[in-house]
Coordinates of C-alpha atoms and ligand atoms in Angstrom, one line a residue:
M1 CA 0.0 0.0 0.0
T2 CA 2.9 2.3 0.5
T3 CA 6.1 2.9 -1.5
A4 CA 9.0 5.0 -0.5
G5 CA 11.5 6.8 -2.7
P6 CA 14.6 8.1 -1.0
T7 CA 12.7 11.3 -0.1
R8 CA 9.0 10.7 -0.5
F9 CA 6.2 8.5 0.6
V10 CA 3.3 7.4 -1.6
L11 CA 0.4 6.3 0.5
S12 CA -2.8 4.5 -0.3
P13 CA -5.9 4.6 1.9
A14 CA -6.1 1.9 4.6
R15 CA -9.1 0.3 6.2
R16 CA -7.7 -0.2 9.7
L17 CA -4.5 -0.7 11.8
E18 CA -4.1 -3.9 13.7
G19 CA -1.8 -6.2 15.5
E20 CA 1.2 -5.6 17.8
I21 CA 4.1 -3.3 17.1
V22 CA 7.2 -1.9 18.9
V23 CA 8.3 1.6 18.1
P24 CA 12.0 2.7 18.4
G25 CA 13.6 4.1 21.6
D26 CA 12.6 7.4 23.1
K27 CA 14.6 10.2 21.6
S28 CA 14.7 12.4 24.7
I29 CA 15.8 9.6 26.9
S30 CA 18.4 8.4 24.4
H31 CA 20.1 11.8 24.2
R32 CA 20.2 12.0 28.0
A33 CA 21.5 8.5 28.4
V34 CA 24.4 9.3 26.0
I35 CA 25.1 12.7 27.7
L36 CA 25.1 11.4 31.3
G37 CA 27.0 8.2 30.3
A38 CA 29.7 10.4 28.8
I39 CA 30.2 12.5 32.0
A40 CA 29.7 9.7 34.6
H41 CA 32.5 7.6 36.0
G42 CA 32.6 4.1 34.6
T43 CA 30.9 2.3 31.8
T44 CA 27.3 3.0 31.1
E45 CA 25.3 0.4 29.2
I46 CA 22.4 1.6 27.1
R47 CA 19.8 -0.8 25.6
G48 CA 17.2 0.2 23.1
L49 CA 19.0 3.4 22.1
L50 CA 17.3 5.2 19.3
R51 CA 19.4 5.1 16.2
G52 CA 17.8 8.2 14.7
D53 CA 19.9 10.9 13.2
D54 CA 19.4 13.3 16.1
V55 CA 20.8 10.8 18.6
L56 CA 23.6 9.8 16.3
R57 CA 24.6 13.5 16.3
T58 CA 24.8 13.5 20.1
L59 CA 26.9 10.3 19.9
A60 CA 29.3 11.8 17.3
A61 CA 29.6 15.0 19.4
F62 CA 30.8 13.0 22.4
R63 CA 33.3 11.1 20.3
R64 CA 34.7 14.5 19.2
L65 CA 34.8 15.5 22.9
G66 CA 37.1 12.5 23.5
V67 CA 34.7 10.0 24.9
S68 CA 35.0 6.3 23.9
I69 CA 31.7 4.9 22.7
R70 CA 31.2 1.3 21.6
D71 CA 28.1 0.5 19.6
E72 CA 27.7 -3.2 19.9
G73 CA 24.3 -3.5 18.3
D74 CA 22.0 -4.5 21.2
V75 CA 24.0 -2.5 23.7
V76 CA 25.9 0.8 23.4
R77 CA 28.8 1.1 26.0
I78 CA 30.0 4.5 27.0
D79 CA 33.3 4.7 28.9
G80 CA 32.8 7.9 31.0
R81 CA 35.7 9.5 32.7
G82 CA 33.7 12.2 34.5
L83 CA 33.1 15.8 33.5
A84 CA 36.9 16.4 33.5
G85 CA 37.3 13.6 30.9
L86 CA 35.8 15.8 28.2
R87 CA 38.4 17.5 26.0
E88 CA 38.3 20.5 23.7
P89 CA 36.8 19.5 20.3
D90 CA 39.2 19.9 17.4
D91 CA 36.5 21.0 15.0
V92 CA 33.0 22.5 14.8
I93 CA 30.4 20.1 16.2
D94 CA 27.5 19.8 13.7
L95 CA 24.2 18.8 15.4
G96 CA 22.2 18.5 12.2
N97 CA 18.5 19.0 12.9
S98 CA 18.6 18.3 16.6
G99 CA 17.4 21.1 19.0
T100 CA 17.9 18.8 22.0
S101 CA 21.5 18.1 21.1
I102 CA 22.6 21.7 20.6
R103 CA 20.8 23.1 23.6
L104 CA 21.8 20.4 26.1
L105 CA 25.3 20.3 24.8
A106 CA 25.6 24.1 25.0
G107 CA 24.6 23.8 28.7
L108 CA 27.0 21.0 29.5
L109 CA 29.9 22.6 27.6
A110 CA 29.2 26.0 29.2
G111 CA 30.8 24.4 32.3
R112 CA 33.9 23.1 30.7
P113 CA 37.1 25.2 30.4
F114 CA 37.5 25.2 26.7
L115 CA 36.1 26.4 23.4
S116 CA 33.3 24.6 21.6
I117 CA 31.6 25.7 18.4
L118 CA 28.2 24.2 17.9
T119 CA 26.1 24.4 14.7
G120 CA 23.4 22.6 12.7
D121 CA 21.4 22.5 9.6
E122 CA 19.4 25.4 8.1
S123 CA 16.4 24.7 10.3
L124 CA 18.4 24.5 13.5
R125 CA 20.4 27.6 12.6
G126 CA 17.1 29.5 12.5
R127 CA 15.8 28.4 15.9
P128 CA 16.1 30.6 19.0
M129 CA 19.2 29.9 21.2
G130 CA 18.9 33.1 23.4
R131 CA 16.7 31.1 25.6
I132 CA 19.6 29.0 26.7
A133 CA 22.5 31.4 26.1
D134 CA 20.9 34.0 28.4
P135 CA 20.8 31.9 31.6
L136 CA 24.2 30.3 30.8
K137 CA 25.8 33.8 30.4
K138 CA 24.2 34.7 33.8
M139 CA 26.1 31.7 35.3
G140 CA 29.4 33.1 33.8
A141 CA 29.8 31.3 30.5
R142 CA 30.9 33.3 27.4
I143 CA 28.6 32.5 24.5
D144 CA 28.4 34.2 21.2
G145 CA 26.5 33.5 18.0
R146 CA 24.8 35.3 15.1
D147 CA 22.0 37.8 15.9
G148 CA 23.6 38.8 19.2
G149 CA 24.0 35.3 20.4
N150 CA 20.5 34.1 19.5
L151 CA 21.3 32.0 16.5
A152 CA 23.8 29.1 15.8
P153 CA 26.7 28.7 15.1
L154 CA 27.3 29.2 18.8
A155 CA 30.8 29.7 20.2
V156 CA 30.8 28.5 23.8
R157 CA 33.8 29.4 26.0
G158 CA 33.0 27.6 29.2
G159 CA 34.2 27.3 32.8
G160 CA 34.1 29.3 36.0
L161 CA 30.4 29.0 36.5
S162 CA 28.3 30.0 39.6
G163 CA 24.9 28.5 40.3
I164 CA 21.8 30.6 39.7
S165 CA 18.1 30.4 40.5
Y166 CA 16.7 30.7 37.0
V167 CA 13.0 31.5 36.4
S168 CA 12.4 30.4 32.9
P169 CA 9.8 32.3 30.8
V170 CA 9.0 29.1 28.8
A171 CA 8.0 25.6 29.8
S172 CA 10.9 24.0 28.0
A173 CA 12.8 20.8 28.9
Q174 CA 15.7 21.9 26.7
V175 CA 16.1 25.1 28.6
K176 CA 15.7 23.4 32.0
S177 CA 18.1 20.7 31.0
A178 CA 20.8 23.1 29.6
V179 CA 20.8 25.0 32.9
L180 CA 20.9 21.9 35.1
L181 CA 23.7 20.4 33.1
A182 CA 25.7 23.6 33.4
G183 CA 24.9 23.5 37.1
L184 CA 26.8 20.2 37.4
S185 CA 30.0 22.3 36.8
A186 CA 29.0 25.3 38.8
E187 CA 29.9 26.5 42.3
G188 CA 26.9 26.2 44.6
E189 CA 23.3 25.2 43.8
T190 CA 21.5 25.8 40.5
S191 CA 17.8 25.8 40.2
V192 CA 15.2 26.2 37.4
T193 CA 11.6 27.2 37.9
E194 CA 9.3 26.8 34.9
P195 CA 5.8 28.2 34.2
G196 CA 4.5 24.6 33.6
L197 CA 6.1 21.2 34.0
S198 CA 8.0 20.2 30.9
R199 CA 9.3 16.6 30.4
D200 CA 11.3 15.6 33.4
H201 CA 13.6 13.0 31.9
T202 CA 16.8 14.9 32.8
E203 CA 15.9 15.1 36.5
K204 CA 14.9 11.5 36.6
M205 CA 18.0 10.3 34.9
L206 CA 20.3 12.5 36.9
T207 CA 18.9 10.9 40.0
A208 CA 19.4 7.4 38.5
F209 CA 23.1 8.4 37.9
G210 CA 23.4 9.4 41.6
A211 CA 23.1 13.2 41.4
S212 CA 21.3 14.9 44.2
V213 CA 18.2 16.5 42.5
R214 CA 15.6 18.2 44.6
R215 CA 12.1 19.2 43.4
E216 CA 9.7 21.5 45.0
G217 CA 6.7 22.1 42.7
L218 CA 7.8 23.6 39.5
K219 CA 11.3 24.3 40.8
V220 CA 14.1 21.7 40.4
S221 CA 17.7 22.1 41.7
V222 CA 21.1 20.3 41.4
G223 CA 24.2 20.7 43.5
G224 CA 27.4 21.7 41.8
F225 CA 30.2 19.2 41.4
D226 CA 28.0 16.1 41.9
R227 CA 29.8 13.0 40.9
L228 CA 27.8 10.8 38.5
A229 CA 28.2 7.0 38.6
A230 CA 27.7 4.9 35.4
C231 CA 24.4 3.2 35.1
S232 CA 22.4 0.7 33.0
V233 CA 19.7 2.4 30.9
D234 CA 16.9 0.6 29.3
V235 CA 15.3 3.0 26.8
P236 CA 11.5 2.6 26.4
G237 CA 9.7 3.1 23.1
D238 CA 9.1 6.7 22.2
F239 CA 5.6 7.9 23.1
S240 CA 6.0 10.6 20.5
S241 CA 6.5 7.9 17.8
A242 CA 3.7 5.8 19.2
A243 CA 1.5 8.8 18.9
F244 CA 1.2 8.5 15.1
F245 CA -0.1 4.9 15.5
I246 CA -2.4 5.9 18.4
V247 CA -4.1 8.5 16.2
G248 CA -4.1 6.2 13.1
A249 CA -5.8 3.4 15.0
T250 CA -8.3 5.8 16.6
I251 CA -9.5 7.3 13.4
L252 CA -9.6 4.2 11.2
P253 CA -12.8 2.2 12.0
G254 CA -12.3 -1.4 13.1
S255 CA -8.7 -0.9 14.3
D256 CA -7.2 -2.7 17.3
L257 CA -3.5 -2.1 17.8
T258 CA -1.2 -2.7 20.7
I259 CA 2.1 -0.8 20.9
R260 CA 4.5 -2.7 23.3
R261 CA 6.8 -1.1 25.9
V262 CA 6.2 2.6 25.4
G263 CA 7.4 5.3 27.8
V264 CA 4.3 6.8 29.5
N265 CA 5.9 9.4 31.7
P266 CA 3.0 11.6 32.6
T267 CA 4.9 14.7 31.4
R268 CA 4.6 13.2 27.9
T269 CA 1.2 11.7 27.6
G270 CA -1.1 14.7 27.3
L271 CA -2.3 13.4 23.9
I272 CA -3.9 10.4 25.6
D273 CA -5.9 12.7 27.9
V274 CA -7.0 14.8 25.0
L275 CA -8.0 11.9 22.8
R276 CA -9.9 10.3 25.7
N277 CA -11.8 13.6 26.1
M278 CA -12.6 13.4 22.4
G279 CA -14.0 9.9 22.8
G280 CA -10.8 7.8 22.1
R281 CA -10.4 4.3 23.5
I282 CA -6.9 4.0 24.7
E283 CA -5.8 1.6 27.5
L284 CA -2.4 1.2 29.3
E285 CA -1.6 -2.4 30.1
N286 CA 1.3 -4.0 31.9
M287 CA 2.5 -0.8 33.6
K288 CA 6.2 -1.1 34.9
E289 CA 8.9 1.3 35.9
T290 CA 12.5 1.4 34.6
G291 CA 15.1 4.0 35.7
G292 CA 12.3 6.0 37.3
E293 CA 10.4 6.1 34.0
A294 CA 6.9 4.6 33.6
V295 CA 6.5 2.0 30.7
A296 CA 3.4 0.3 29.4
D297 CA 1.8 -1.4 26.5
I298 CA -0.7 0.9 24.8
R299 CA -3.9 -0.7 23.3
V300 CA -5.9 1.5 21.0
R301 CA -9.2 0.7 19.4
S302 CA -11.0 2.9 16.9
A303 CA -13.6 5.3 18.1
P304 CA -15.6 8.2 16.7
L305 CA -14.1 11.5 18.0
T306 CA -15.7 14.8 18.9
G307 CA -13.8 18.1 18.7
V308 CA -12.6 19.7 22.0
T309 CA -11.0 22.8 23.4
V310 CA -7.5 21.9 24.4
A311 CA -6.6 23.6 27.7
P312 CA -3.3 25.6 27.4
E313 CA -2.1 23.9 30.6
I314 CA -1.8 20.6 28.9
V315 CA 0.2 21.9 25.9
P316 CA 3.7 21.2 27.5
R317 CA 2.6 17.6 28.1
M318 CA 1.9 17.1 24.4
I319 CA 4.1 19.7 22.6
D320 CA 5.5 17.2 20.1
E321 CA 2.1 15.5 19.5
F322 CA 0.4 18.7 18.2
P323 CA 0.9 17.8 14.5
V324 CA -0.8 14.4 14.8
L325 CA -3.5 15.8 17.1
C326 CA -4.4 18.0 14.2
I327 CA -5.1 14.8 12.2
A328 CA -7.4 13.4 15.0
A329 CA -9.2 16.8 15.1
A330 CA -9.6 16.7 11.3
A331 CA -11.4 13.3 11.6
A332 CA -13.5 14.4 14.6
E333 CA -17.0 15.7 14.5
G334 CA -17.1 19.4 15.3
E335 CA -14.4 22.0 16.2
T336 CA -11.1 21.5 18.0
A337 CA -9.3 24.6 19.3
V338 CA -5.7 24.8 20.6
T339 CA -4.4 28.0 22.3
G340 CA -1.3 28.7 24.4
A341 CA 1.0 26.9 21.9
S342 CA 3.2 29.6 20.4
E343 CA 6.2 27.3 21.0
L344 CA 5.0 25.4 18.0
R345 CA 6.1 28.3 15.8
V346 CA 9.8 27.6 16.7
K347 CA 10.1 23.8 16.3
E348 CA 11.8 22.0 13.4
S349 CA 9.3 24.0 11.3
D350 CA 6.6 26.5 12.1
R351 CA 4.2 23.6 13.0
I352 CA 1.1 25.8 13.1
A353 CA 1.6 27.0 9.6
A354 CA 2.8 23.6 8.3
M355 CA -0.2 21.8 9.8
A356 CA -2.7 24.4 8.5
H357 CA -1.3 23.7 5.0
V358 CA -1.5 19.9 5.5
L359 CA -5.1 20.1 6.7
G360 CA -6.0 22.2 3.7
Q361 CA -4.7 19.5 1.4
F362 CA -7.1 17.0 3.1
G363 CA -10.1 19.3 2.6
V364 CA -10.1 20.4 6.3
Q365 CA -10.8 24.0 7.1
A366 CA -8.5 25.5 9.8
E367 CA -7.8 29.0 11.0
D368 CA -4.4 29.6 12.5
A369 CA -3.6 32.1 15.2
P370 CA -0.2 33.2 16.6
D371 CA -0.5 30.7 19.5
G372 CA -2.7 27.9 18.1
I373 CA -5.3 26.8 15.6
R374 CA -9.0 26.1 15.2
I375 CA -9.8 23.0 13.2
H376 CA -13.3 22.2 11.7
G377 CA -13.4 18.4 11.7
L378 CA -15.0 16.4 8.9
G379 CA -16.5 13.8 11.2
G380 CA -15.0 10.7 9.6
S381 CA -12.9 10.2 6.4
L382 CA -10.7 13.0 5.2
G383 CA -11.1 14.5 1.7
G384 CA -9.2 16.9 -0.5
D385 CA -8.4 16.8 -4.2
A386 CA -10.0 13.7 -5.7
S387 CA -7.1 13.3 -8.1
G388 CA -4.7 12.9 -5.0
R389 CA -2.8 15.1 -2.7
R390 CA 0.8 16.3 -2.9
I391 CA 2.1 17.4 0.5
H392 CA 5.4 18.9 1.5
S393 CA 6.8 18.0 4.9
H394 CA 8.4 21.4 5.5
G395 CA 11.5 19.4 6.3
D396 CA 9.8 18.4 9.6
H397 CA 9.7 14.7 10.6
R398 CA 6.5 15.1 12.7
V399 CA 4.7 16.9 9.9
A400 CA 5.7 14.2 7.4
M401 CA 4.5 11.4 9.6
S402 CA 1.2 13.2 10.5
A403 CA 0.5 13.7 6.8
A404 CA 1.2 9.9 6.3
I405 CA -1.4 9.0 9.0
A406 CA -4.0 11.4 7.5
A407 CA -3.3 9.8 4.1
L408 CA -4.6 6.4 5.4
A409 CA -8.0 8.1 6.0
A410 CA -8.1 9.9 2.6
P411 CA -10.1 8.6 -0.4
S412 CA -7.2 8.2 -2.8
E413 CA -3.4 8.1 -3.0
T414 CA -1.4 10.8 -1.3
L415 CA 2.2 11.8 -2.0
V416 CA 4.3 13.2 0.9
E417 CA 7.5 14.9 -0.3
D418 CA 10.8 15.6 1.5
T419 CA 10.5 12.7 4.0
A420 CA 14.2 12.1 4.6
C421 CA 13.7 14.0 7.8
V422 CA 11.7 11.1 9.3
A423 CA 15.0 9.4 10.0
T424 CA 15.8 12.0 12.7
S425 CA 13.4 10.4 15.1
F426 CA 11.7 7.3 13.6
P427 CA 13.8 5.1 11.2
G428 CA 11.6 2.4 9.9
F429 CA 8.3 4.4 10.3
L430 CA 7.0 3.5 6.9
G431 CA 7.7 -0.3 7.2
L432 CA 6.0 -0.4 10.6
L433 CA 3.0 1.4 9.1
E434 CA 2.9 -1.0 6.3
S435 CA 3.0 -4.0 8.7
S436 CA 0.0 -2.8 10.7
A437 CA -2.2 -1.3 8.0
R438 CA -4.9 -3.4 6.3
P439 CA -5.7 -2.2 2.8
Ligands
S3P1 C1 12.8 17.9 24.1 C2 12.1 19.0 24.5 C3 11.0 19.6 23.8 C4 10.6 18.8 22.6 C5 11.8 18.2 21.8 C6 12.6 17.3 22.8 C7 13.9 17.3 24.9 O1 11.5 20.9 23.3 O2 9.8 19.6 21.7 O3 11.3 17.4 20.7 O4 14.3 16.2 24.7 O5 14.3 18.0 25.9 P1 11.4 22.2 24.2 O6 12.1 21.9 25.4 O7 12.0 23.2 23.4 O8 9.9 22.4 24.4

């Protein structure tokens, strides 16, 4: 039903999704496992590491920083020699499309007494870095970049940091993590208070590696000079990858799909709450905990959806699931409104504009606003041009995969162009979709 060229998907309609699948490892947890393994003392073993381009960039960065990393297939072994084991990189570090890599590394390297130059692809070089450079400069780092230090390439001359109490204007795990990682090399305590709780994988994993992390409400603190001890990390499946299948199985009548061993940390699963409010049938089975992270099998059966108003408070818990939520809203009966989501404008693409375009291609009316979107659902199958749709991904992996899910509910073939970006987070996406879709 699907074919893939090197940079495009051609998708036919599907009747339903069914069976059991496993999605690749969590991207956020994979980055953090590599970062903490590289600065801990001893050998960290990581199982289930995501081999997406974003995480491979983080791995390559640490090799350039002098860390020995052995990829043995099932397990990746990182021989950490502590923070002091990192050495000045002998070239620019290119982090590709990965916002998590550049922001977390900038934070970590702000504490090291050498020069690092961090850059990325065109999309990454257009994304705001002032949000991390500002607090890191307050701690004592010297950071420069284009646009007064707001845009990569970033030149980070680290060392000599003092802890700060930072009140972040955005609920962003990348900002929080950058400051906390800098805090590991700072004199005294470092804390970050956010306006809403963003994903808390950094805090959880720092604790698993033996750091003393304290949380009081929305404030989280680390002590300076904490010594991290190597750990074993079992990376669960990525909820953000599972999300495409959760929406696909919800909107295609007759679907019954189980996604095994997915990370269901509550700071990530806002999409489940919203879909349940819309009428979705989603169950979590076999709940377990690994490294402080909740893991479960997710069973999804199809259900007719009704549009809802998404409360702004839930947005940080589903920030990456917005593109695929738009597809659920498109298939729902009635209107769905999202507000308080201006962060979506500065992701891998402007996701509000990109999704308004995608929805239009499927015959769905949507009005975008600076901080959200209003979608007029079609109440069932999607539409659009009878002779087929041709959709551009905007170079954004989550837009490409959301369009692919919508294509399953369309009346005829859909072409999604510029899909190489899918490999940043979900290698094997199309094959997995093919294995679970029934024509
Ligand atoms: C991430 C944090 C989020 C998210 C991104 C991954 C992380 O970004 O959108 O895909 O791993 O810390 P923000 O922190 O900028 O919201």
